[in-house]
GROMACS .gro file of C-alpha atoms in nm:
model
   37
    1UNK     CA    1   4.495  -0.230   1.729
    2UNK     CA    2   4.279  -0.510   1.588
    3UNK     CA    3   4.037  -0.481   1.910
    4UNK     CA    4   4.037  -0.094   1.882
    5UNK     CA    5   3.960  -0.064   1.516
    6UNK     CA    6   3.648  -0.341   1.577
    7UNK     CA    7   3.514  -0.112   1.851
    8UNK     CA    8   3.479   0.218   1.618
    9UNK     CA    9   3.341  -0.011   1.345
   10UNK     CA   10   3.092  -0.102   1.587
   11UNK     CA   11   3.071   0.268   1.676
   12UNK     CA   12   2.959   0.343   1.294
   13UNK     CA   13   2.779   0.067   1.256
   14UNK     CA   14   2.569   0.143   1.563
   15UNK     CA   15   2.542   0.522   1.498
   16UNK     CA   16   2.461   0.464   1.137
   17UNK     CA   17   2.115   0.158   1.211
   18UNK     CA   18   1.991   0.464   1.505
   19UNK     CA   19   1.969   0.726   1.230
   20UNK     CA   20   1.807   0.505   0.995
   21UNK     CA   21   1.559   0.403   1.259
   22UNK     CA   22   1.524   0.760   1.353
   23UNK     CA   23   1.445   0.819   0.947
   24UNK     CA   24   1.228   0.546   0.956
   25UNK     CA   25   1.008   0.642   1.236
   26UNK     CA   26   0.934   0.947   1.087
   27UNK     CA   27   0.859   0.874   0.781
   28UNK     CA   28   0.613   0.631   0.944
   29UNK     CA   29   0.460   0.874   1.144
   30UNK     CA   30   0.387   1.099   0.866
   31UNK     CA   31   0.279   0.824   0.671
   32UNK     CA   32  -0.008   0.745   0.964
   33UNK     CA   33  -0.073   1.109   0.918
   34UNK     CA   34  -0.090   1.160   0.567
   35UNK     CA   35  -0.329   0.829   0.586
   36UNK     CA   36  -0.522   0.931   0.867
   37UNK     CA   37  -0.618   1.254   0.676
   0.00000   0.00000   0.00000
């Protein structure tokens, strides 16, 4: 029980830092755009 409910935290946690990298990246790219024009 213990083990399975560490591995879906893990699961969120994981799945939650990609999106935020995901939102990060492109709101860096469009800053490099925005700055670049």
């Amino acid at each position: 029980m213990k083990i399975d409910t560490g591995c879906l935290i893990l699961d969120k946690v994981i799945r939650t830092i990609d999106s935020l990298i995901l939102l990060i990246l492109s709101e860096g790219e469009d800053g490099k755009a925005i700055r670049r024009d």
